[in-house]
CSV table of C-alpha atoms and ligand atoms in Angstrom, one decimal:
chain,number,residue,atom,x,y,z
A,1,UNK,CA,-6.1,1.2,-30.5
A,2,UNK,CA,-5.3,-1.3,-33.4
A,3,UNK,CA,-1.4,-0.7,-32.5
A,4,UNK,CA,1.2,-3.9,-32.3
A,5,UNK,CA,2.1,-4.7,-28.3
A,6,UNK,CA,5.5,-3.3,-28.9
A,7,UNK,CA,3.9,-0.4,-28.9
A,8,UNK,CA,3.3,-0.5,-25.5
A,9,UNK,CA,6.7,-0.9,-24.2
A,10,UNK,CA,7.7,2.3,-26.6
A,11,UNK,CA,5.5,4.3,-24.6
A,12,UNK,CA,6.9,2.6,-21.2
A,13,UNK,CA,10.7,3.0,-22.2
A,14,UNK,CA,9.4,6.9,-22.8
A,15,UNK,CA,7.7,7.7,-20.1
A,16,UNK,CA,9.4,5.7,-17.2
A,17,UNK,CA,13.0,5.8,-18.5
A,18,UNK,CA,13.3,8.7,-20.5
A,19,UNK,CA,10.5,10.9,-18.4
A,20,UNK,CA,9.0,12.2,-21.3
A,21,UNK,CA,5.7,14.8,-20.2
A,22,UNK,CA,4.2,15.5,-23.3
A,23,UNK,CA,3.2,12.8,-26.4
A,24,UNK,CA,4.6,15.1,-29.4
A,25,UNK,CA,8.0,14.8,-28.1
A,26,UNK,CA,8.2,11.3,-27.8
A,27,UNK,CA,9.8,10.9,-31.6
A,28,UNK,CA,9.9,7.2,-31.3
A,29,UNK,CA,5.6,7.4,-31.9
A,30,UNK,CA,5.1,7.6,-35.4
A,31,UNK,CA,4.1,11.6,-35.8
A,32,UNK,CA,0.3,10.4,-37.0
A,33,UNK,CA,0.6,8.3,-33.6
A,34,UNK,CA,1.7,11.0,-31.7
A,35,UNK,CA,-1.5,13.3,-33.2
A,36,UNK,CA,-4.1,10.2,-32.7
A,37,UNK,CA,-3.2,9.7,-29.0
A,38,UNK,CA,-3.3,13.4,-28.1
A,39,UNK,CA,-7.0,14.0,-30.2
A,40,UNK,CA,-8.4,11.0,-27.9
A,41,UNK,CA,-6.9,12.9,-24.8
A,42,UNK,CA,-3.8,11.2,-24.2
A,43,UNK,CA,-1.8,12.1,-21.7
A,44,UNK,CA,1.6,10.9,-20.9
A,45,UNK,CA,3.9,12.1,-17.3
A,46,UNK,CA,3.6,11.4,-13.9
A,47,UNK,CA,1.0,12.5,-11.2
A,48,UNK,CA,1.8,15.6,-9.3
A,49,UNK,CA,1.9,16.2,-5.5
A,50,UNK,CA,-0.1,19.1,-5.0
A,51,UNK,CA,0.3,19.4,-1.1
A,52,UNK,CA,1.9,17.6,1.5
A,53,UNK,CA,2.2,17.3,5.3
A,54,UNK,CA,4.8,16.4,7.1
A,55,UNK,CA,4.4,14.8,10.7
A,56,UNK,CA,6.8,15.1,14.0
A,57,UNK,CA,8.2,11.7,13.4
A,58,UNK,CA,9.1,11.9,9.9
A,59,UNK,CA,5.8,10.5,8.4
A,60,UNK,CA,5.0,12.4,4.8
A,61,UNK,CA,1.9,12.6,3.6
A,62,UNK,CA,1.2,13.4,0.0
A,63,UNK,CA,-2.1,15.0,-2.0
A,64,UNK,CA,-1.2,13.2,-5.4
A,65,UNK,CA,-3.3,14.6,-8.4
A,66,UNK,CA,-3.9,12.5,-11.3
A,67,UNK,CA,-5.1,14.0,-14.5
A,68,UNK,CA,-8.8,14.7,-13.9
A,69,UNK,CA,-7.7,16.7,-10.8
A,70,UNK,CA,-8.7,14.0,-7.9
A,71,UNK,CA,-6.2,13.5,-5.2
A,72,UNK,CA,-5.6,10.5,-3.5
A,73,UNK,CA,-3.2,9.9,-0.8
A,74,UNK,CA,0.2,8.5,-0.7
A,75,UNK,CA,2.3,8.3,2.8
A,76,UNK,CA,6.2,8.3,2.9
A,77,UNK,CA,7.2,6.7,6.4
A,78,UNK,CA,11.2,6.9,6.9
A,79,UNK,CA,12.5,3.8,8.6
A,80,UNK,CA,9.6,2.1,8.2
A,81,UNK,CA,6.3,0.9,10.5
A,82,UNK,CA,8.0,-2.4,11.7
A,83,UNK,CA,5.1,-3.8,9.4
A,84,UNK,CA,8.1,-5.9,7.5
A,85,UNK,CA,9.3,-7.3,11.0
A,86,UNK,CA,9.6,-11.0,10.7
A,87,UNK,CA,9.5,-11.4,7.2
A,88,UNK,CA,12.2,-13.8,7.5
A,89,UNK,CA,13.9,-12.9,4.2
A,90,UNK,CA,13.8,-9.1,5.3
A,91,UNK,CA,17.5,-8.7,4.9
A,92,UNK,CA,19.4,-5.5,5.0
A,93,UNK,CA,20.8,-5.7,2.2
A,94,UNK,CA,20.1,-3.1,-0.2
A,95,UNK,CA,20.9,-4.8,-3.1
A,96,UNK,CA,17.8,-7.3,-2.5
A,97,UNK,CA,15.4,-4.0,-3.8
A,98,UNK,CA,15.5,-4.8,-7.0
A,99,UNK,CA,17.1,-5.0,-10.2
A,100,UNK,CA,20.9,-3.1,-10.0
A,101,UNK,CA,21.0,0.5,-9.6
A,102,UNK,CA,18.7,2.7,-11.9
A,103,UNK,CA,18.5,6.0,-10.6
A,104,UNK,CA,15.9,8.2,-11.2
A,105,UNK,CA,16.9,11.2,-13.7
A,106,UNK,CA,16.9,14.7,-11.6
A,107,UNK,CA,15.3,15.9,-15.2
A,108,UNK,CA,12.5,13.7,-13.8
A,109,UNK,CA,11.3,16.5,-11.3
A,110,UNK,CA,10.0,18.3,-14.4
A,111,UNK,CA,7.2,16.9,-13.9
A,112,UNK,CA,6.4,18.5,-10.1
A,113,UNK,CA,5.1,21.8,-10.4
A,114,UNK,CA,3.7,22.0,-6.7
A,115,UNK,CA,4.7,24.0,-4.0
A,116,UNK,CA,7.5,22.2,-2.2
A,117,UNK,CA,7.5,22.7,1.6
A,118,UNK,CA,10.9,23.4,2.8
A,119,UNK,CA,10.9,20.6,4.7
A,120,UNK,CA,11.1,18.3,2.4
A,121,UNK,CA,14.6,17.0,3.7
A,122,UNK,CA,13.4,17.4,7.6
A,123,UNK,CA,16.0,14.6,7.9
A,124,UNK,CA,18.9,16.5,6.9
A,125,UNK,CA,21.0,15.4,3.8
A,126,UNK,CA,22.0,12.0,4.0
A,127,UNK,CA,25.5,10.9,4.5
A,128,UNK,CA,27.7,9.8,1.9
A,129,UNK,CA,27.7,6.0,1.4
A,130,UNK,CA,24.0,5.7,3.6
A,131,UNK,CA,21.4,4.2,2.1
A,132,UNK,CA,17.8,5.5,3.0
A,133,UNK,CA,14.9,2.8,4.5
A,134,UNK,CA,11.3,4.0,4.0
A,135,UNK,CA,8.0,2.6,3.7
A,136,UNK,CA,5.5,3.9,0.7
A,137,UNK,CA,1.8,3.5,1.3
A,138,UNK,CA,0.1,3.8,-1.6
A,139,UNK,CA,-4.0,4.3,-2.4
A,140,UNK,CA,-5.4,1.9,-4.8
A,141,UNK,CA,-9.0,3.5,-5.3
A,142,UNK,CA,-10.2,6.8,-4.7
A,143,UNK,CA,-12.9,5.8,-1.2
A,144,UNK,CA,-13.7,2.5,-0.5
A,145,UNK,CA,-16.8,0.2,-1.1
A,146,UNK,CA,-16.2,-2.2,1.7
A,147,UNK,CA,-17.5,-0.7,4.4
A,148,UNK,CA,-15.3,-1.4,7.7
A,149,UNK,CA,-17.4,-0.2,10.4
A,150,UNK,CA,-13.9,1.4,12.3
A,151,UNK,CA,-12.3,2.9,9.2
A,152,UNK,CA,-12.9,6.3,8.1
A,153,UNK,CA,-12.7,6.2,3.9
A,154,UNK,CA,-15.5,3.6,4.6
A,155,UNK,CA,-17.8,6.6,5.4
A,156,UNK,CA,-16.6,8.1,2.0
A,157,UNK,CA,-17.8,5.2,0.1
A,158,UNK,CA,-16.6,4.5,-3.3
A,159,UNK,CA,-15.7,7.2,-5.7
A,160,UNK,CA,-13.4,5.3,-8.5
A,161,UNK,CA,-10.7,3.0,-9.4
A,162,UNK,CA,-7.3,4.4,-9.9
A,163,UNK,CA,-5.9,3.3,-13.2
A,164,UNK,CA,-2.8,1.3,-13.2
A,165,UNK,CA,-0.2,4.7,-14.3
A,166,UNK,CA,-1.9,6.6,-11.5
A,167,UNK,CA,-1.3,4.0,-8.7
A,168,UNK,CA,2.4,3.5,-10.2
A,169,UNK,CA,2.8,6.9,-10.5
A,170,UNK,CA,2.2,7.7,-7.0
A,171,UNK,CA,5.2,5.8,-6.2
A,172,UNK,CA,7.3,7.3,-9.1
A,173,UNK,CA,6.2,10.7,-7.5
A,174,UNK,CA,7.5,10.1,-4.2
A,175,UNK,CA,10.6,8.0,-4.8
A,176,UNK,CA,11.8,11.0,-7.0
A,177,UNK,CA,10.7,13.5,-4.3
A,178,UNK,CA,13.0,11.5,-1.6
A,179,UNK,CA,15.7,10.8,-4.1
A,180,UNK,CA,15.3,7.2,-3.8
A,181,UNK,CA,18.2,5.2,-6.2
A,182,UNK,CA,16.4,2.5,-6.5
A,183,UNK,CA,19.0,-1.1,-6.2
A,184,UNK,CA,21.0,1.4,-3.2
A,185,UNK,CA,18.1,2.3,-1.3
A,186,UNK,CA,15.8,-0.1,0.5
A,187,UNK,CA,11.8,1.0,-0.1
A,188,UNK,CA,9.0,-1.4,0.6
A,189,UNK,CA,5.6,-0.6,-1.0
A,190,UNK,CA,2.4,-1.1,1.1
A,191,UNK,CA,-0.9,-1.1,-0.9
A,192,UNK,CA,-2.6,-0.4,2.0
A,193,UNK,CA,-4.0,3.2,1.5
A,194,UNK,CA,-7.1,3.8,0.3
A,195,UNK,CA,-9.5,1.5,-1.2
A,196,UNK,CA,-9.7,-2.4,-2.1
A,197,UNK,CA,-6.8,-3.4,-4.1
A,198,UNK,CA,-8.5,-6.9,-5.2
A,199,UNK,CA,-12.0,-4.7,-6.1
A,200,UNK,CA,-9.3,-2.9,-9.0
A,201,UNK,CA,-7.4,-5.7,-9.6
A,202,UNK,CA,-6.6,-5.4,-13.1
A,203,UNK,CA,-4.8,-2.2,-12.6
A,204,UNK,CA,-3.5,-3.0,-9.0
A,205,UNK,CA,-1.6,-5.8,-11.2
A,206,UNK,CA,-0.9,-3.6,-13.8
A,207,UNK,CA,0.7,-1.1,-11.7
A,208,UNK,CA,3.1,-4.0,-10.2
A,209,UNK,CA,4.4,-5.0,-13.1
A,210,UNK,CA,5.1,-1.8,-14.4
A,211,UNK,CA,7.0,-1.3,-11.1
A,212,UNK,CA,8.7,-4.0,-11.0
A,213,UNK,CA,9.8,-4.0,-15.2
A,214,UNK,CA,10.0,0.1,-15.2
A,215,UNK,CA,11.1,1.3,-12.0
A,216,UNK,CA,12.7,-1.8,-11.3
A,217,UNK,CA,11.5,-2.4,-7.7
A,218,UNK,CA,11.0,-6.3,-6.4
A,219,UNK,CA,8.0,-7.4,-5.7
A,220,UNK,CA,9.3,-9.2,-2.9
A,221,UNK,CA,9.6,-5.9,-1.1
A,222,UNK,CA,6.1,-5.1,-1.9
A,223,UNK,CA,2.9,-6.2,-0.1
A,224,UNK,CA,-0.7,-6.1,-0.6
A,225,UNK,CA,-3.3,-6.3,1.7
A,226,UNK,CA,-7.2,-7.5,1.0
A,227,UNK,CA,-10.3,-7.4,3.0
A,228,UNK,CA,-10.9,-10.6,1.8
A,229,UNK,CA,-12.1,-10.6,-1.9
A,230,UNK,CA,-12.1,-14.1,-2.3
A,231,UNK,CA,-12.2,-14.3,-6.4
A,232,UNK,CA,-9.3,-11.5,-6.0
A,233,UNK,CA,-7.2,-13.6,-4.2
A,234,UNK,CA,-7.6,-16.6,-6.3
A,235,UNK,CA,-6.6,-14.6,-9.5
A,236,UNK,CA,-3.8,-13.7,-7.2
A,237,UNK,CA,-2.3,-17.2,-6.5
A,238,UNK,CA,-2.2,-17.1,-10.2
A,239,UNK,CA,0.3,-14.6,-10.7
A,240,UNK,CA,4.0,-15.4,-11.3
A,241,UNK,CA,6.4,-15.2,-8.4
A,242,UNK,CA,8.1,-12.3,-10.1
A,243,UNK,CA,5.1,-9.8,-10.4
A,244,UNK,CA,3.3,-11.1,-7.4
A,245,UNK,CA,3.6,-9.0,-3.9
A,246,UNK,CA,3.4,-10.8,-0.4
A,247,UNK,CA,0.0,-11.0,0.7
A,248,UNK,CA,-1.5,-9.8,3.8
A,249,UNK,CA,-5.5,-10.0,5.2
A,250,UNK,CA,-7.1,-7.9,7.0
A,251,UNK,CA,-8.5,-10.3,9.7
A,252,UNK,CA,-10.0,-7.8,13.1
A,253,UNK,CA,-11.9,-10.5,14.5
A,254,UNK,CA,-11.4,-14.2,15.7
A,255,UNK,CA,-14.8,-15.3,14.3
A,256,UNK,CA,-17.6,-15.0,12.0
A,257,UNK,CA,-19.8,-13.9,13.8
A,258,UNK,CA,-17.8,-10.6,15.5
A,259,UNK,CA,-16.3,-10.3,11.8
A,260,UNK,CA,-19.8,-10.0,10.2
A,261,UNK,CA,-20.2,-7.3,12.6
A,262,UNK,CA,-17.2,-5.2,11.8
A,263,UNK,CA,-16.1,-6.1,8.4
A,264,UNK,CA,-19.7,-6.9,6.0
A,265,UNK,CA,-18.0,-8.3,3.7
A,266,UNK,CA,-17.6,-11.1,5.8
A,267,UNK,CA,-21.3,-12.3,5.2
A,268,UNK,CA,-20.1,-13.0,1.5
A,269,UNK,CA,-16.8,-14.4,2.0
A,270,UNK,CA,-16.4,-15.8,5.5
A,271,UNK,CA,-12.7,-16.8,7.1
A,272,UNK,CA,-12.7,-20.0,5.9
A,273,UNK,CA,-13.6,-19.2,2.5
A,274,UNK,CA,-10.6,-16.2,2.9
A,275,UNK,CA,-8.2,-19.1,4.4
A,276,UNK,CA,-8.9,-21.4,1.5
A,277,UNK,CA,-8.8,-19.1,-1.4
A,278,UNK,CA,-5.0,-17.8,0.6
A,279,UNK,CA,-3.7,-21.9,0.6
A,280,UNK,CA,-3.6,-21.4,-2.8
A,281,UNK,CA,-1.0,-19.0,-3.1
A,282,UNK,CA,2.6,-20.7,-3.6
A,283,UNK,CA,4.6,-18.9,-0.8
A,284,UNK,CA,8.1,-18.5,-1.8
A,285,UNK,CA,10.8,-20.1,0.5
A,286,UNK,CA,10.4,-18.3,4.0
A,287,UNK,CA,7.5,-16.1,2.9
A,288,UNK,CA,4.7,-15.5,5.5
A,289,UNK,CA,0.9,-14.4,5.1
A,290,UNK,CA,0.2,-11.5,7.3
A,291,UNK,CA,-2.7,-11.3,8.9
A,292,UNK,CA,-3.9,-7.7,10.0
A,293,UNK,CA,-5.6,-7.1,13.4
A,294,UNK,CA,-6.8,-3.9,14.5
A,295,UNK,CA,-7.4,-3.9,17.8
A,296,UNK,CA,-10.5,-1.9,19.2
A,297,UNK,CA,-10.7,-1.8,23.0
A,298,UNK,CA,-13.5,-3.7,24.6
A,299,UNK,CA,-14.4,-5.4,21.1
A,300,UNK,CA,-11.8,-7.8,19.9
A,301,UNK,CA,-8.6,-7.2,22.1
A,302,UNK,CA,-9.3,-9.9,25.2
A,303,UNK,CA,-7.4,-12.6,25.8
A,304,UNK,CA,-9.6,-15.3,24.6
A,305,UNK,CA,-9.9,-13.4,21.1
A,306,UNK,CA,-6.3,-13.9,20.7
A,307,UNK,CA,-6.5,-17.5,21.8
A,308,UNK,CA,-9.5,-18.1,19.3
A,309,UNK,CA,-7.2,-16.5,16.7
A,310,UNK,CA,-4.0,-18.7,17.2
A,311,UNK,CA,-6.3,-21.8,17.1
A,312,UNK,CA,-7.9,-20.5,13.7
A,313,UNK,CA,-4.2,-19.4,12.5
A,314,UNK,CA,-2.8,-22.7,13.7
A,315,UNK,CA,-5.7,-24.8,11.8
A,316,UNK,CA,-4.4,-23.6,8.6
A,317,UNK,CA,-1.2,-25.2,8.7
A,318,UNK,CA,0.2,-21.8,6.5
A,319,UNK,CA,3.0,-19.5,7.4
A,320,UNK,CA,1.5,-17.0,9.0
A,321,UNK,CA,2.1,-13.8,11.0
A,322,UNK,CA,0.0,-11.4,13.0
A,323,UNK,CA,0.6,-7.5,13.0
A,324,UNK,CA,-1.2,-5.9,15.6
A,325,UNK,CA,-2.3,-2.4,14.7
A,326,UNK,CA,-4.0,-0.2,17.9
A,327,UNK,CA,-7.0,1.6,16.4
A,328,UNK,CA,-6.7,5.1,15.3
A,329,UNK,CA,-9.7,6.8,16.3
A,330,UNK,CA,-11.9,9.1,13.7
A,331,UNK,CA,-14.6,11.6,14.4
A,332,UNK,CA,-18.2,9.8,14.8
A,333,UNK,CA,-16.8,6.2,15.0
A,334,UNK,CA,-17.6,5.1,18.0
A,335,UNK,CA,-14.7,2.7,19.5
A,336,UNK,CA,-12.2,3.1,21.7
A,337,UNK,CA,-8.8,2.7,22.3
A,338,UNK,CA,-6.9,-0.3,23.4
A,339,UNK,CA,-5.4,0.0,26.8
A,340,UNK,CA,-1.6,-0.7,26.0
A,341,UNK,CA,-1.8,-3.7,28.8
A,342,UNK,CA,-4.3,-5.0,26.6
A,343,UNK,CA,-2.2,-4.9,23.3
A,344,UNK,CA,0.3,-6.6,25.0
A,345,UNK,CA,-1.2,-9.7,26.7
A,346,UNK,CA,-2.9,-10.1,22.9
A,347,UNK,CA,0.4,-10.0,20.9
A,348,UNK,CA,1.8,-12.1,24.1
A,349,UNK,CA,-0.9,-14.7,24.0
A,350,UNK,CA,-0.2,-14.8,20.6
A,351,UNK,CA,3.6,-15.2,21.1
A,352,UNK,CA,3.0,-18.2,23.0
A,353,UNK,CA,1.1,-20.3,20.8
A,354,UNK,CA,3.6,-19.5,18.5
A,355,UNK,CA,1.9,-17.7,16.5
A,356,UNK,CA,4.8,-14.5,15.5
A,357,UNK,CA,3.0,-11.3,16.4
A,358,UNK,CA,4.1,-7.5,15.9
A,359,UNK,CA,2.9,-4.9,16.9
A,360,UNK,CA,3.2,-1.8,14.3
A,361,UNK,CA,4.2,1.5,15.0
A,362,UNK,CA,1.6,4.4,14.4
A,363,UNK,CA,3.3,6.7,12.8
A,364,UNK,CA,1.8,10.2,11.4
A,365,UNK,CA,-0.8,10.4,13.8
A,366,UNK,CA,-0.9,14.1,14.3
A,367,UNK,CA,-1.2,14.9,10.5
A,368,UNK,CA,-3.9,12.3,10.2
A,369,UNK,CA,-1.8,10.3,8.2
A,370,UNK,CA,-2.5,7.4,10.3
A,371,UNK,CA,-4.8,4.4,9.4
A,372,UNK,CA,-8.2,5.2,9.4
A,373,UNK,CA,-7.7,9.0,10.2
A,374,UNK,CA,-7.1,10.7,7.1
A,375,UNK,CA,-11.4,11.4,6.1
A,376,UNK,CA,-10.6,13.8,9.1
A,377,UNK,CA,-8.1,16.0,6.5
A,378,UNK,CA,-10.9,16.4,3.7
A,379,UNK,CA,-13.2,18.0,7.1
A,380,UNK,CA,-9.9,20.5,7.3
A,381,UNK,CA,-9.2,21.3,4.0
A,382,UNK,CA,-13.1,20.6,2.2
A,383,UNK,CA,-11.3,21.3,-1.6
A,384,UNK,CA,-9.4,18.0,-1.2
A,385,UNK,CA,-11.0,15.4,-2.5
A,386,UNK,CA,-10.5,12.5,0.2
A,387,UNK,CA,-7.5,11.0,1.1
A,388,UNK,CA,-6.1,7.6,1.7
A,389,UNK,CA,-6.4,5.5,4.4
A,390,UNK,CA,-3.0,4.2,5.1
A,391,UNK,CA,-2.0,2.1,7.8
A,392,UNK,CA,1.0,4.0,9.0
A,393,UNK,CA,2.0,3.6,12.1
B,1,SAH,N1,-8.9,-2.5,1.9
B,1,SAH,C1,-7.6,-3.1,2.2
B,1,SAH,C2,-6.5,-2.1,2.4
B,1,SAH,C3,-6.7,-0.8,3.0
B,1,SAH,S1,-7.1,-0.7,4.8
B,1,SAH,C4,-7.8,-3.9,3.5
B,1,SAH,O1,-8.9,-3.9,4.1
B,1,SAH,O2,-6.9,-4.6,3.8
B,1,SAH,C5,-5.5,-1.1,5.5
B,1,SAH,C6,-5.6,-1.6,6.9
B,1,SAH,O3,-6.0,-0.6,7.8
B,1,SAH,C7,-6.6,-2.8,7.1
B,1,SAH,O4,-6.0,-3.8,7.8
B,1,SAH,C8,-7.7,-2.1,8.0
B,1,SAH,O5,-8.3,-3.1,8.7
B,1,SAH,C9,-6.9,-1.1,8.8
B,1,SAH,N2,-7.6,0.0,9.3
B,1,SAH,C10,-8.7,0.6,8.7
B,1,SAH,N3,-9.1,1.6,9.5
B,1,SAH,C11,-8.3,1.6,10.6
B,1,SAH,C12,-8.3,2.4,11.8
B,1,SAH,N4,-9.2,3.4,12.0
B,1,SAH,N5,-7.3,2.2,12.7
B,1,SAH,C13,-6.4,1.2,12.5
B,1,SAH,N6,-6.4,0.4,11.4
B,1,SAH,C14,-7.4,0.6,10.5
């Protein structure tokens, strides 16, 4: 718009600190600013929650709204997935979120006009002095272009990027909603909902570093996870330490030639190209790449896959760590379950080339908040428009 940078951080300090919802109030705009932004269509506040659904085991997932009325989804998970398990610099130690104390204004729930289930505090109120532990998934794109023959937004295929204040804001949403002080309470983000964080990189990276300067989170306690966009994760080891989120890659097969199969976007960038493109990053001192395998009975989950994998993981001389995540199952894609013996001579195999292995929690399965489940939620309610994937077990 022709206006100096510092502009930029007027608007930030307003609508991040001082929770401003509407541009002609924001005084600190120069009043023939304030009338030039709103003619374009400016609009300034955070996204609302327009419905959520809350699971037996705590799991929360939210409809977020932006301002052209799509919804993506955004998934609360209290204590976690054990996806953080073995990051060796996973502390507890609250003060290791971020930046010191900066507690989001109550004045900031002006902003959420949407039904509130009563539930919203299923855990009770907290006890004096306790700090919470949760796990934010958070959607990137609204669908997915990548195609994953066993996920479920892949059969939504792409409907648009997510600007940076919408994927920022779906965490500003939900840490107000859960009362989250951030620098007391310990919240790790996930971009693993829906779509391909390194296919929207620009705003994926925008969205961090407003999170990180605004909101005052640690990147640290954030992690990103690619299907392998190879460019993407070279623009990634660019980043500096502060702004840049642990890295994770969505591996599901021990070759190229069972990973063509499941993941296309294999045939452009195979492992190895993934693998050298991730050497570049500069790991911080105990940091780990995780490598995601979904484990789909019959297909990947023997013994020897595992084997394959700790070779190919042990090639690349990096830090590495494995989560295990069982397949959820979707209507119309046809896999099957692991057998639980199965999940555990993989992560055992695994275990005893020394590769460290996890398997995560599913968490949120019966509200479809699970990975790979949530198309089924657009079938139930057909207004939505569709929903993350998130992993959250
Ligand atoms: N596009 C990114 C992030 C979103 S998918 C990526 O591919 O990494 C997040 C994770 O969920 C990926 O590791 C993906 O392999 C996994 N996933 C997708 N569908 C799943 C399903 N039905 N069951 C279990 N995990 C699934």
């Amino acid at each position: 718009m022709g206006e100096p940078a510092w502009r930029g951080r007027q608007l930030a300090e307003a609508i991040y600190h001082q929770h401003f919802t509407e541009i002609s109030k924001i005084t600190t705009l120069s009043k023939s600013l304030r009338q030039k932004l709103a003619a374009e269509g400016w609009q300034v506040g955070r996204p609302e929650i327009v419905q959520t659904f809350q699971s037996a085991d705590g799991t929360e997932r939210s409809l977020v709204q932006g301002g052209d009325g799509l919804t993506v989804e955004t998934v609360w998970m209290p204590e976690g997935d054990d996806g953080e398990t073995g990051d060796e610099d996973d502390m507890d130690n609250p003060e290791s979120l971020g930046t010191p104390s900066s507690r989001l204004p109550s004045g900031a729930k002006a902003g959420l006009h949407a039904p509130q289930p009563a539930s919203i505090h299923s855990q009770g109120p907290r006890p004096e002095g306790r700090h919470q532990r949760a796990t934010l998934c958070v959607s990137s794109q609204v669908g997915c272009a990548i195609n994953c023959a066993f996920c479920l937004t892949a059969r939504l295929g792409f409907q648009r990027d997510l600007s940076a204040g919408e994927i920022a804001g779906q965490v500003v949403a939900l840490l107000d909603r859960h009362d989250v002080e951030v620098g007391r309470d310990r919240v790790n983000l996930v971009f693993m909902g829906m779509g391909e964080p390194f296919l929207n990189y620009d705003n994926f990276m925008a969205a961090v570093r407003l999170l990180v300067r605004e909101v005052g989170l640690s990147a640290q306690r954030m992690t990103v996870s690619t299907s392998g966009i190879v460019p993407g994760i070279e623009r990634f080891a660019q980043e500096l330490a502060e702004f840049r989120p642990r890295l994770a890659i969505s591996l599901n097969a021990p070759n190229d030639a069972l990973r063509d199969e499941l993941m296309p976007i294999n045939r452009k960038w195979p492992i190895a190209a993934v693998v050298d493109a991730v050497r570049r990053v500069q790991l911080r001192p105990h940091e780990r790449i995780t490598f995601e395998y979904v484990l789909l009975g019959g297909v990947n989950d023997r013994v020897e896959d595992a084997s394959q994998i700790a070779r190919l993981l042990r090639k690349t001389g990096l830090p590495v760590k494995v989560n295990l995540i069982t397949w959820n199952p979707g209507p119309g894609i046809d896999y099957s379950l692991p057998q639980p013996e199965a999940v555990e001579a993989f992560r055992q195999t695994l275990v005893n080339a020394e590769i460290p292995a996890y398997v995560r929690k599913s968490r949120g399965r019966d509200i479809y908040a699970a990975c790979g489940q949530l198309k089924r939620t657009v079938d139930i309610t057909p207004k939505q428009l569709p929903p993350c994937v998130c992993r959250s077990r």
